[in-house]
Tab-separated table of C-alpha atoms and ligand atoms in Angstrom:
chain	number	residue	atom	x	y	z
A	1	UNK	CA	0.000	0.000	0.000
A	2	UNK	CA	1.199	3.585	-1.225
A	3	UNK	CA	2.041	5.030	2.794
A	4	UNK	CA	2.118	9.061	3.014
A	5	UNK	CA	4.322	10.553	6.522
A	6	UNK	CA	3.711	13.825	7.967
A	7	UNK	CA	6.196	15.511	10.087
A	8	UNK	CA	5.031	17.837	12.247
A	9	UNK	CA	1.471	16.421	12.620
A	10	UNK	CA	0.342	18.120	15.688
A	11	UNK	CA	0.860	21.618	14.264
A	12	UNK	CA	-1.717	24.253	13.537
A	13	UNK	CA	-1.137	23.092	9.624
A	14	UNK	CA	0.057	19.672	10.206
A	15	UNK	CA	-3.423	18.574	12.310
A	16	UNK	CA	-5.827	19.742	8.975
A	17	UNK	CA	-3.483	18.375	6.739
A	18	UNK	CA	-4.060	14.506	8.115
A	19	UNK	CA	-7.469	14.856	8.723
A	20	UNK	CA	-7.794	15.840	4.712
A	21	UNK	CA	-5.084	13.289	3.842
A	22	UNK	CA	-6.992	10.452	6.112
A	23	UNK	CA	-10.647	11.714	4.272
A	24	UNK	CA	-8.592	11.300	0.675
A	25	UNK	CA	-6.695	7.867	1.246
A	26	UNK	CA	-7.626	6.212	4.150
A	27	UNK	CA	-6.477	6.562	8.177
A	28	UNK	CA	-4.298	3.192	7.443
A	29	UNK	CA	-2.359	4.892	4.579
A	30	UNK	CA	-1.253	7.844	7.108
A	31	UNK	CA	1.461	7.816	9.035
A	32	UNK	CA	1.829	10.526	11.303
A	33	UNK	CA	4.936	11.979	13.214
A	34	UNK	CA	5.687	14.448	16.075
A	35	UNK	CA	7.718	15.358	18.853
A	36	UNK	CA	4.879	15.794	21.133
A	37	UNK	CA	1.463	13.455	20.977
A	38	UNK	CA	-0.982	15.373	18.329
A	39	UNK	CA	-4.405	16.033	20.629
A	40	UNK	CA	-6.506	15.980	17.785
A	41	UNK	CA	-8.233	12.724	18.586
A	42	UNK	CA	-8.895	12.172	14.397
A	43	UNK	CA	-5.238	12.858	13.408
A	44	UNK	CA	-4.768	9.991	16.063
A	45	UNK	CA	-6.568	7.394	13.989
A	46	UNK	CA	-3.180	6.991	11.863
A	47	UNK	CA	-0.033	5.269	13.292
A	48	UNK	CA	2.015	7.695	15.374
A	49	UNK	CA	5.582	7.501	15.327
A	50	UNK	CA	7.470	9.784	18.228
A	51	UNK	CA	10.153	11.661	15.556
A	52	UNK	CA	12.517	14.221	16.056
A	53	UNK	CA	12.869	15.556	12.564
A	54	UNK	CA	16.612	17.664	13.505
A	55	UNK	CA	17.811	13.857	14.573
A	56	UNK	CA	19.687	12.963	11.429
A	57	UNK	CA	19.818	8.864	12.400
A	58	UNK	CA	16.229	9.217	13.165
A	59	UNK	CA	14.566	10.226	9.922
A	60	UNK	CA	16.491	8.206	7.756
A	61	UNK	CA	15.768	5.251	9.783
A	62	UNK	CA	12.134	5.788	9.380
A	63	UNK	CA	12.404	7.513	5.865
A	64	UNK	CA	14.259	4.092	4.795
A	65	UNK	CA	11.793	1.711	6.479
A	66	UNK	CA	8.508	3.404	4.915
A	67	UNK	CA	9.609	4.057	1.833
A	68	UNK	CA	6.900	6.800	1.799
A	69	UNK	CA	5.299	7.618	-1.644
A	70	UNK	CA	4.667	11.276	0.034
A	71	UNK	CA	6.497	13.177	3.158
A	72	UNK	CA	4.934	16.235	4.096
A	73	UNK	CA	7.812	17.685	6.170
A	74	UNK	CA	6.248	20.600	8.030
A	75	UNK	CA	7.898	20.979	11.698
A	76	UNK	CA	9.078	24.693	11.885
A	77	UNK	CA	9.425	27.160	14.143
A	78	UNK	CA	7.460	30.392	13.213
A	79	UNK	CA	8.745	34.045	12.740
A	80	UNK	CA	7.745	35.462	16.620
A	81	UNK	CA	9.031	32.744	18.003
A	82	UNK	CA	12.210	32.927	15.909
A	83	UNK	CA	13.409	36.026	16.651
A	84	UNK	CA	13.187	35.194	20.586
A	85	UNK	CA	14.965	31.872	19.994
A	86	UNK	CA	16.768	32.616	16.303
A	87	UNK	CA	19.497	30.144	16.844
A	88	UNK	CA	17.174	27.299	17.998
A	89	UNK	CA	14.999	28.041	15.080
A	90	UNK	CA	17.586	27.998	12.261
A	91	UNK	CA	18.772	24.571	13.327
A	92	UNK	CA	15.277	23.193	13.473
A	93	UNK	CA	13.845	24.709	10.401
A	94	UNK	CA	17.127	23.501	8.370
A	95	UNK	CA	18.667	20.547	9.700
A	96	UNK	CA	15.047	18.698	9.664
A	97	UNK	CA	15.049	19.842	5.609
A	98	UNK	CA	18.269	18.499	4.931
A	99	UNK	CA	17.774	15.895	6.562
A	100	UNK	CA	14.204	14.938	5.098
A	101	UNK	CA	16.448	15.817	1.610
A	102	UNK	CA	18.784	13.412	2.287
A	103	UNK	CA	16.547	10.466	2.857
A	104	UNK	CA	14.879	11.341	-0.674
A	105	UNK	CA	18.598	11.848	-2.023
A	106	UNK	CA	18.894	7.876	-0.745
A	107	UNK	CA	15.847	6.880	-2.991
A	108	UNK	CA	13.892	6.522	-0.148
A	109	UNK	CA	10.729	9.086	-0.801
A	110	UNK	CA	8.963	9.736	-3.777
A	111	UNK	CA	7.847	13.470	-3.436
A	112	UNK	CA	8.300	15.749	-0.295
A	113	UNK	CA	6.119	18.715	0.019
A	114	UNK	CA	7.949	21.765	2.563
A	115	UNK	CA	6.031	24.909	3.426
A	116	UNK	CA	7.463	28.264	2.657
A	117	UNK	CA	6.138	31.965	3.738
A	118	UNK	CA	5.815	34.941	2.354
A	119	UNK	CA	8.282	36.065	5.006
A	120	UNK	CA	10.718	35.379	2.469
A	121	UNK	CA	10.213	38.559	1.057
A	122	UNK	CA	10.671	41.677	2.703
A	123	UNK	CA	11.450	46.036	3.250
A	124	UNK	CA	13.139	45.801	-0.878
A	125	UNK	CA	10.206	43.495	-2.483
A	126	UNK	CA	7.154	45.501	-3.717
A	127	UNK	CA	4.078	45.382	-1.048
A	128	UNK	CA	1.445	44.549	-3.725
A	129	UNK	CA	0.887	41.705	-5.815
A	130	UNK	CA	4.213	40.417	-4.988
A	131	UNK	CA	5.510	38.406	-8.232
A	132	UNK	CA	6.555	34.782	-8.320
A	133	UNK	CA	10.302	35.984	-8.842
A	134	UNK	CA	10.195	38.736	-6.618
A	135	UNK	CA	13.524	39.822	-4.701
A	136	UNK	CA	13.710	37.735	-1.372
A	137	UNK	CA	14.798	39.846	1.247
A	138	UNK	CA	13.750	38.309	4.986
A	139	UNK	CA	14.278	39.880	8.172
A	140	UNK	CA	13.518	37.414	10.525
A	141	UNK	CA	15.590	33.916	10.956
A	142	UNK	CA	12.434	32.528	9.812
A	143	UNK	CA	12.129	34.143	6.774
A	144	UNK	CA	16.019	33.707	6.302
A	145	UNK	CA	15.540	29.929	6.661
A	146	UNK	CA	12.317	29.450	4.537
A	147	UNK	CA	14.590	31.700	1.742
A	148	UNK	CA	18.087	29.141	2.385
A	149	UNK	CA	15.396	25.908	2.356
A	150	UNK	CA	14.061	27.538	-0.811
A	151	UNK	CA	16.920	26.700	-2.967
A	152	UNK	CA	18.090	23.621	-0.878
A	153	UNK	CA	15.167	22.543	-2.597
A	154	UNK	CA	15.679	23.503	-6.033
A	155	UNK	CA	19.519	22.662	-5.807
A	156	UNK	CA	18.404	18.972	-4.287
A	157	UNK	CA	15.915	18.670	-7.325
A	158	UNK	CA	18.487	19.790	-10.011
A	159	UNK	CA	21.350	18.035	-8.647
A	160	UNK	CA	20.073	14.483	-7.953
A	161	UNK	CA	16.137	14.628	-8.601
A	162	UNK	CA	14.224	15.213	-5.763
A	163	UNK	CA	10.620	15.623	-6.619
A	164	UNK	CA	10.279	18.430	-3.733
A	165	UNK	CA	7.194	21.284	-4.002
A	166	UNK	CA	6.842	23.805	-1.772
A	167	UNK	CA	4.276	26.683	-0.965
A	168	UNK	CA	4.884	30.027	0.170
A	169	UNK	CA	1.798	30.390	2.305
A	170	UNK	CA	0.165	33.368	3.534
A	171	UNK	CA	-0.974	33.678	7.412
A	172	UNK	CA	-2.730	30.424	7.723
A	173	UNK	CA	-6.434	30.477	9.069
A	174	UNK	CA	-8.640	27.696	10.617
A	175	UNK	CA	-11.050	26.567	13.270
A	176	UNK	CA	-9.682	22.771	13.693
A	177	UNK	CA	-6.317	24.172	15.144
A	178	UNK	CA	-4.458	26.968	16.799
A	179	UNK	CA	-1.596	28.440	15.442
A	180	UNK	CA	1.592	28.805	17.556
A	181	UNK	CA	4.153	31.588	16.921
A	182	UNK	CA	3.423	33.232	14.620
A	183	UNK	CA	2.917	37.294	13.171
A	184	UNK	CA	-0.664	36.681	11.622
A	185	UNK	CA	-1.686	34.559	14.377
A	186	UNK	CA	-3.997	37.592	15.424
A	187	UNK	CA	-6.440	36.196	12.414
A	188	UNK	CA	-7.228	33.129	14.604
A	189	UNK	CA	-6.845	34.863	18.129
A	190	UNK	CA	-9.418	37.491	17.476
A	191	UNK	CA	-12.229	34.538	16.332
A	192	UNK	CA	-11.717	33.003	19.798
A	193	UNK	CA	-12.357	36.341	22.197
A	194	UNK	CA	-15.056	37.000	19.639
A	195	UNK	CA	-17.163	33.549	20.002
A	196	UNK	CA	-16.011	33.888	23.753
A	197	UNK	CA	-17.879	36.940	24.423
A	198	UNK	CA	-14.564	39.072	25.067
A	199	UNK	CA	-13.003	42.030	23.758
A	200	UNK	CA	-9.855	41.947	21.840
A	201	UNK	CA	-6.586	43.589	21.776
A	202	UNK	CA	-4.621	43.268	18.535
A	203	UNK	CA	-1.026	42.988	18.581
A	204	UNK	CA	-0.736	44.875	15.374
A	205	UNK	CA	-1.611	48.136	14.092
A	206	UNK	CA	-5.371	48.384	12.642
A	207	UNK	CA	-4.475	48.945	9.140
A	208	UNK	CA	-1.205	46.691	9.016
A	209	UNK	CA	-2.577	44.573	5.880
A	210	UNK	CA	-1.420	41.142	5.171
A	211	UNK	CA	-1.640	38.345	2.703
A	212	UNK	CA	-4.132	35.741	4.520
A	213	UNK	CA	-5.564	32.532	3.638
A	214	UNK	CA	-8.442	30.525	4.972
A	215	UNK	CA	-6.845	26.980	5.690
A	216	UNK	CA	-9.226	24.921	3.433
A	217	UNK	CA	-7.854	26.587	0.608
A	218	UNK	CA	-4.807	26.155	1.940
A	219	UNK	CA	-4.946	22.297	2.648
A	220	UNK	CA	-6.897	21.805	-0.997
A	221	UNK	CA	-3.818	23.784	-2.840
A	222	UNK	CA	-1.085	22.105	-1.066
A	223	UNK	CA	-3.091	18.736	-2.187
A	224	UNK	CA	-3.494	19.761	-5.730
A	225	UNK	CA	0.344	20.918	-5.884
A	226	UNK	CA	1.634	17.391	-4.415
A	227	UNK	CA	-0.987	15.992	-7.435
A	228	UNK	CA	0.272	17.581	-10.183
A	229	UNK	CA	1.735	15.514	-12.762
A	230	UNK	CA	5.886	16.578	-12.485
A	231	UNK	CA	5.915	18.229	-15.756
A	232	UNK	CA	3.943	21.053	-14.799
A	233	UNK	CA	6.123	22.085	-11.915
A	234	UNK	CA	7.774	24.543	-13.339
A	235	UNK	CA	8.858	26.937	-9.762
A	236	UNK	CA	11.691	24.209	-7.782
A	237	UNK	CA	12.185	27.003	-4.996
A	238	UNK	CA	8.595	27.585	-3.870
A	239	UNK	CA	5.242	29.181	-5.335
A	240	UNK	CA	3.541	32.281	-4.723
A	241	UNK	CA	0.468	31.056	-2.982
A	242	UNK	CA	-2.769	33.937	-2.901
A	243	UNK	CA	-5.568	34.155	-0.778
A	244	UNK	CA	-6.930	37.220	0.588
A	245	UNK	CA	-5.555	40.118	1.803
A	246	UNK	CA	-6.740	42.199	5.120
A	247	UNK	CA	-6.351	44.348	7.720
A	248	UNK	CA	-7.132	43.994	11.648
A	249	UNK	CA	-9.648	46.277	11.364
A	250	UNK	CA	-10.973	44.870	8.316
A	251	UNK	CA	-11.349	41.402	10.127
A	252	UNK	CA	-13.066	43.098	13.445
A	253	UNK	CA	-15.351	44.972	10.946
A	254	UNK	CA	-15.968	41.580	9.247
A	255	UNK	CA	-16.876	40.177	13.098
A	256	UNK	CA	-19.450	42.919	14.077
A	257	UNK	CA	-21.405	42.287	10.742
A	258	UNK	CA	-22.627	39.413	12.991
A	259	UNK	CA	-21.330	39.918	16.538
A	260	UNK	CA	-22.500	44.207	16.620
A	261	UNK	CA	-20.951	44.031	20.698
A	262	UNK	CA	-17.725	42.714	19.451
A	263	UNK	CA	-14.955	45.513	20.200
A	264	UNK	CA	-10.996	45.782	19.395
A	265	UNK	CA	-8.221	47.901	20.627
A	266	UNK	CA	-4.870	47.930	19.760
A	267	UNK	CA	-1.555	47.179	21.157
A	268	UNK	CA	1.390	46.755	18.946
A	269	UNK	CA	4.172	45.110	19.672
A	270	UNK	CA	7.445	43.827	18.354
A	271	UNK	CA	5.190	41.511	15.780
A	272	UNK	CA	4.463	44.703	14.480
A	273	UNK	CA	7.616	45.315	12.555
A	274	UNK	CA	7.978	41.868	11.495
A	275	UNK	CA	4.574	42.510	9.659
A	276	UNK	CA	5.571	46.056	7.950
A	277	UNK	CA	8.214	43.817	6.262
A	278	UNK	CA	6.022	42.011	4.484
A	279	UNK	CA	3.726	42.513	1.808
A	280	UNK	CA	0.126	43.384	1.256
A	281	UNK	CA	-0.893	40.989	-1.639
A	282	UNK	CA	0.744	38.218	-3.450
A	283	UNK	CA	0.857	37.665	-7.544
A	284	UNK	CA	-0.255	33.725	-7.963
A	285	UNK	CA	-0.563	33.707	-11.213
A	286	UNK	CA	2.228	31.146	-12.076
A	287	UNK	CA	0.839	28.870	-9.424
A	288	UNK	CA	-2.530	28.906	-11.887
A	289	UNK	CA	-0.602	29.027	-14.950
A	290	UNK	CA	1.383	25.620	-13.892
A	291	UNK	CA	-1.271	23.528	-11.755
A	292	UNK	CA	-4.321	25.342	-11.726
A	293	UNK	CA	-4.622	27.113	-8.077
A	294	UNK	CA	-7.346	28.945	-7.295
A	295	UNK	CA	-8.959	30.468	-3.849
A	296	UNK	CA	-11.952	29.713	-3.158
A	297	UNK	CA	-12.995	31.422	0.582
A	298	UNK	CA	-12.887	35.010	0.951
A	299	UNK	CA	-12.792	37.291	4.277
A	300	UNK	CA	-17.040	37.318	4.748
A	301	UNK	CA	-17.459	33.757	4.138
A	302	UNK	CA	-14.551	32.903	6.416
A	303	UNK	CA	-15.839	34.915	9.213
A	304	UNK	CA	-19.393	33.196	8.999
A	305	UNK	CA	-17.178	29.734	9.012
A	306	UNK	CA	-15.052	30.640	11.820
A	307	UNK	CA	-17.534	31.646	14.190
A	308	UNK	CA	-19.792	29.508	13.570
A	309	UNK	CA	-17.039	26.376	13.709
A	310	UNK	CA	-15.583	27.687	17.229
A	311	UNK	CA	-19.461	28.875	18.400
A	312	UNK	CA	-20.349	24.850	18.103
A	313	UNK	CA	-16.727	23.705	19.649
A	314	UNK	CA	-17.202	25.945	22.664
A	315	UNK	CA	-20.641	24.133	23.344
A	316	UNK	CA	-19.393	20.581	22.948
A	317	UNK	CA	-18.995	19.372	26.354
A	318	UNK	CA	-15.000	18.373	26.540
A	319	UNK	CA	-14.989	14.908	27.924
B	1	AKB	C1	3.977	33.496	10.674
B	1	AKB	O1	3.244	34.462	10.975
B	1	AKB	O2	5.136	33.351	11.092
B	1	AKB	C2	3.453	32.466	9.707
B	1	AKB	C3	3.832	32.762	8.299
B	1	AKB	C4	3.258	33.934	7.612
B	1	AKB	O3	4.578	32.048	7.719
B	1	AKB	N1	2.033	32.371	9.819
């Protein structure tokens, strides 16, 4: 039986992606992978295996023995987090590539798929519409690793055929899962205190707009990427991935359409520069061109979702 891995299985990201993996090919064909025990009682329904994806010996041992047709290689540590812990971040968000390269290098894995961000770009690349071949310019060790794993990537495919994609995603949004570290983590945060009755204060600035993304568009184009025949992947660093773009206040706004009592202040804090250096909007147009992406959720509809979603979880007795 074709087996898929994913490292990093109990992240915000790593949870949605089984679940839709499990719904596609069956819990049996999962395997999943962590350092810590994913909570998500679904995710669960796949073998676990405990993995510590910087532990060289350890992914190639498991790499060789499941001879995975897919790896979906997405431990990281995210750009707030980073910058607080910038050496410990590097060596996770590298050594667990390389090391995930090597095992393919070995013949072991068929295709790997490896998130990127769109804090590879940064204060020199244009704010809107960002183009697929944009200059990278990071700021944060984050960004500076997802830009260095960018063309470990490409240099891994040209130089002994890796079939590795990659994404550079946009602040990821869901209900399933929260998201840990991150700059646009706000976009989640603020649902919460809002289904919760609470007020919210924002960590950035109320017009500070960013490239978003609900996280079933997310999981669907990171699905049809990984599907595409090889041909048509034509980007071997990582694609421009588009969504929707908003502000703070936009979102809040977008809240008290059906929550009127719903209020938001705002606090900035050192996220806040980490977000200037980023853009407003990213250009996906090669991402269509090559393999046919497409959004589908915007800002309304995601709002409706979201607090509806976390409205239904906060009644569900936990037992
Ligand atoms: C973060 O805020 O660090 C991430 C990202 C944009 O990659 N969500």
């Amino acid at each position: 039986m074709a087996k898929t891995l994913v490292i990093g299985a109990a992240g915000q990201l790593g949870i949605e992606l089984v679940l839709a993996l499990q719904a596609q090919y069956g819990v049996d064909s999962i395997d999943v992978s962590d350092i810590r025990v994913p909570e998500d009682e679904g995710v669960m329904r796949s073998r676990f295996l405990h993995l510590d994806a910087t532990d060289e010996g350890a992914v190639s041992k498991v790499l060789e023995e499941g001879r995975y047709e897919a790896v979906y290689h997405l431990a990281a540590m995210l750009s707030a987090t980073g910058e607080k812990k910038p050496i410990a971040a590097w060596d996770l968000n590298m050594q667990s590539l390389l090391n995930v390269l090597e095992a393919a290098k070995e013949g072991w894995v068929k295709r790997i798929f490896w998130p990127s961000s769109i804090a590879v770009f940064g204060p020199q690349t244009p704010k809107k519409l960002v183009p697929q071949d944009a200059l990278l310019d990071p700021t944060t060790v984050y960004g500076i690793s997802k830009q260095a794993g960018e063309f470990w990537c490409r240099y891994y495919h040209e130089k002994y055929g890796v079939d590795v994609r990659s994404l550079r995603y946009p602040g990821l949004i869901g209900h399933r899962s929260v998201p840990g570290g991150g700059t646009t983590d706000y976009a989640v945060d603020i649902y919460y205190k809002a289904v919760g009755g609470e007020d919210y204060t924002c960590f950035l600035k109320a017009d500070q707009a960013l490239p978003m993304m609900y996280m079933d568009d997310a999981v669907r184009g990171t699905l049809e990427l990984m599907a595409a025949p090889e041909e048509r992947i034509q980007v071997r660093t990582s694609y421009n991935l588009g969504g929707m773009s908003f502000t703070p206040s936009e979102v809040a706004n977008s809240i008290q359409q059906i929550l009127p009592n719903f209020q938001v202040d705002y606090a900035p804090d050192e996220r806040q520069a980490i977000a200037e250096s980023w853009p407003e909007s990213i250009d996906d147009s090669q991402a269509a061109e090559d393999w046919g992406w497409k959004p589908q959720v915007d800002l309304s509809e995601m709002t409706s979702i979201m607090l509806d979603a976390i409205g239904k979880k906060a009644q569900t007795p936990v037992h």
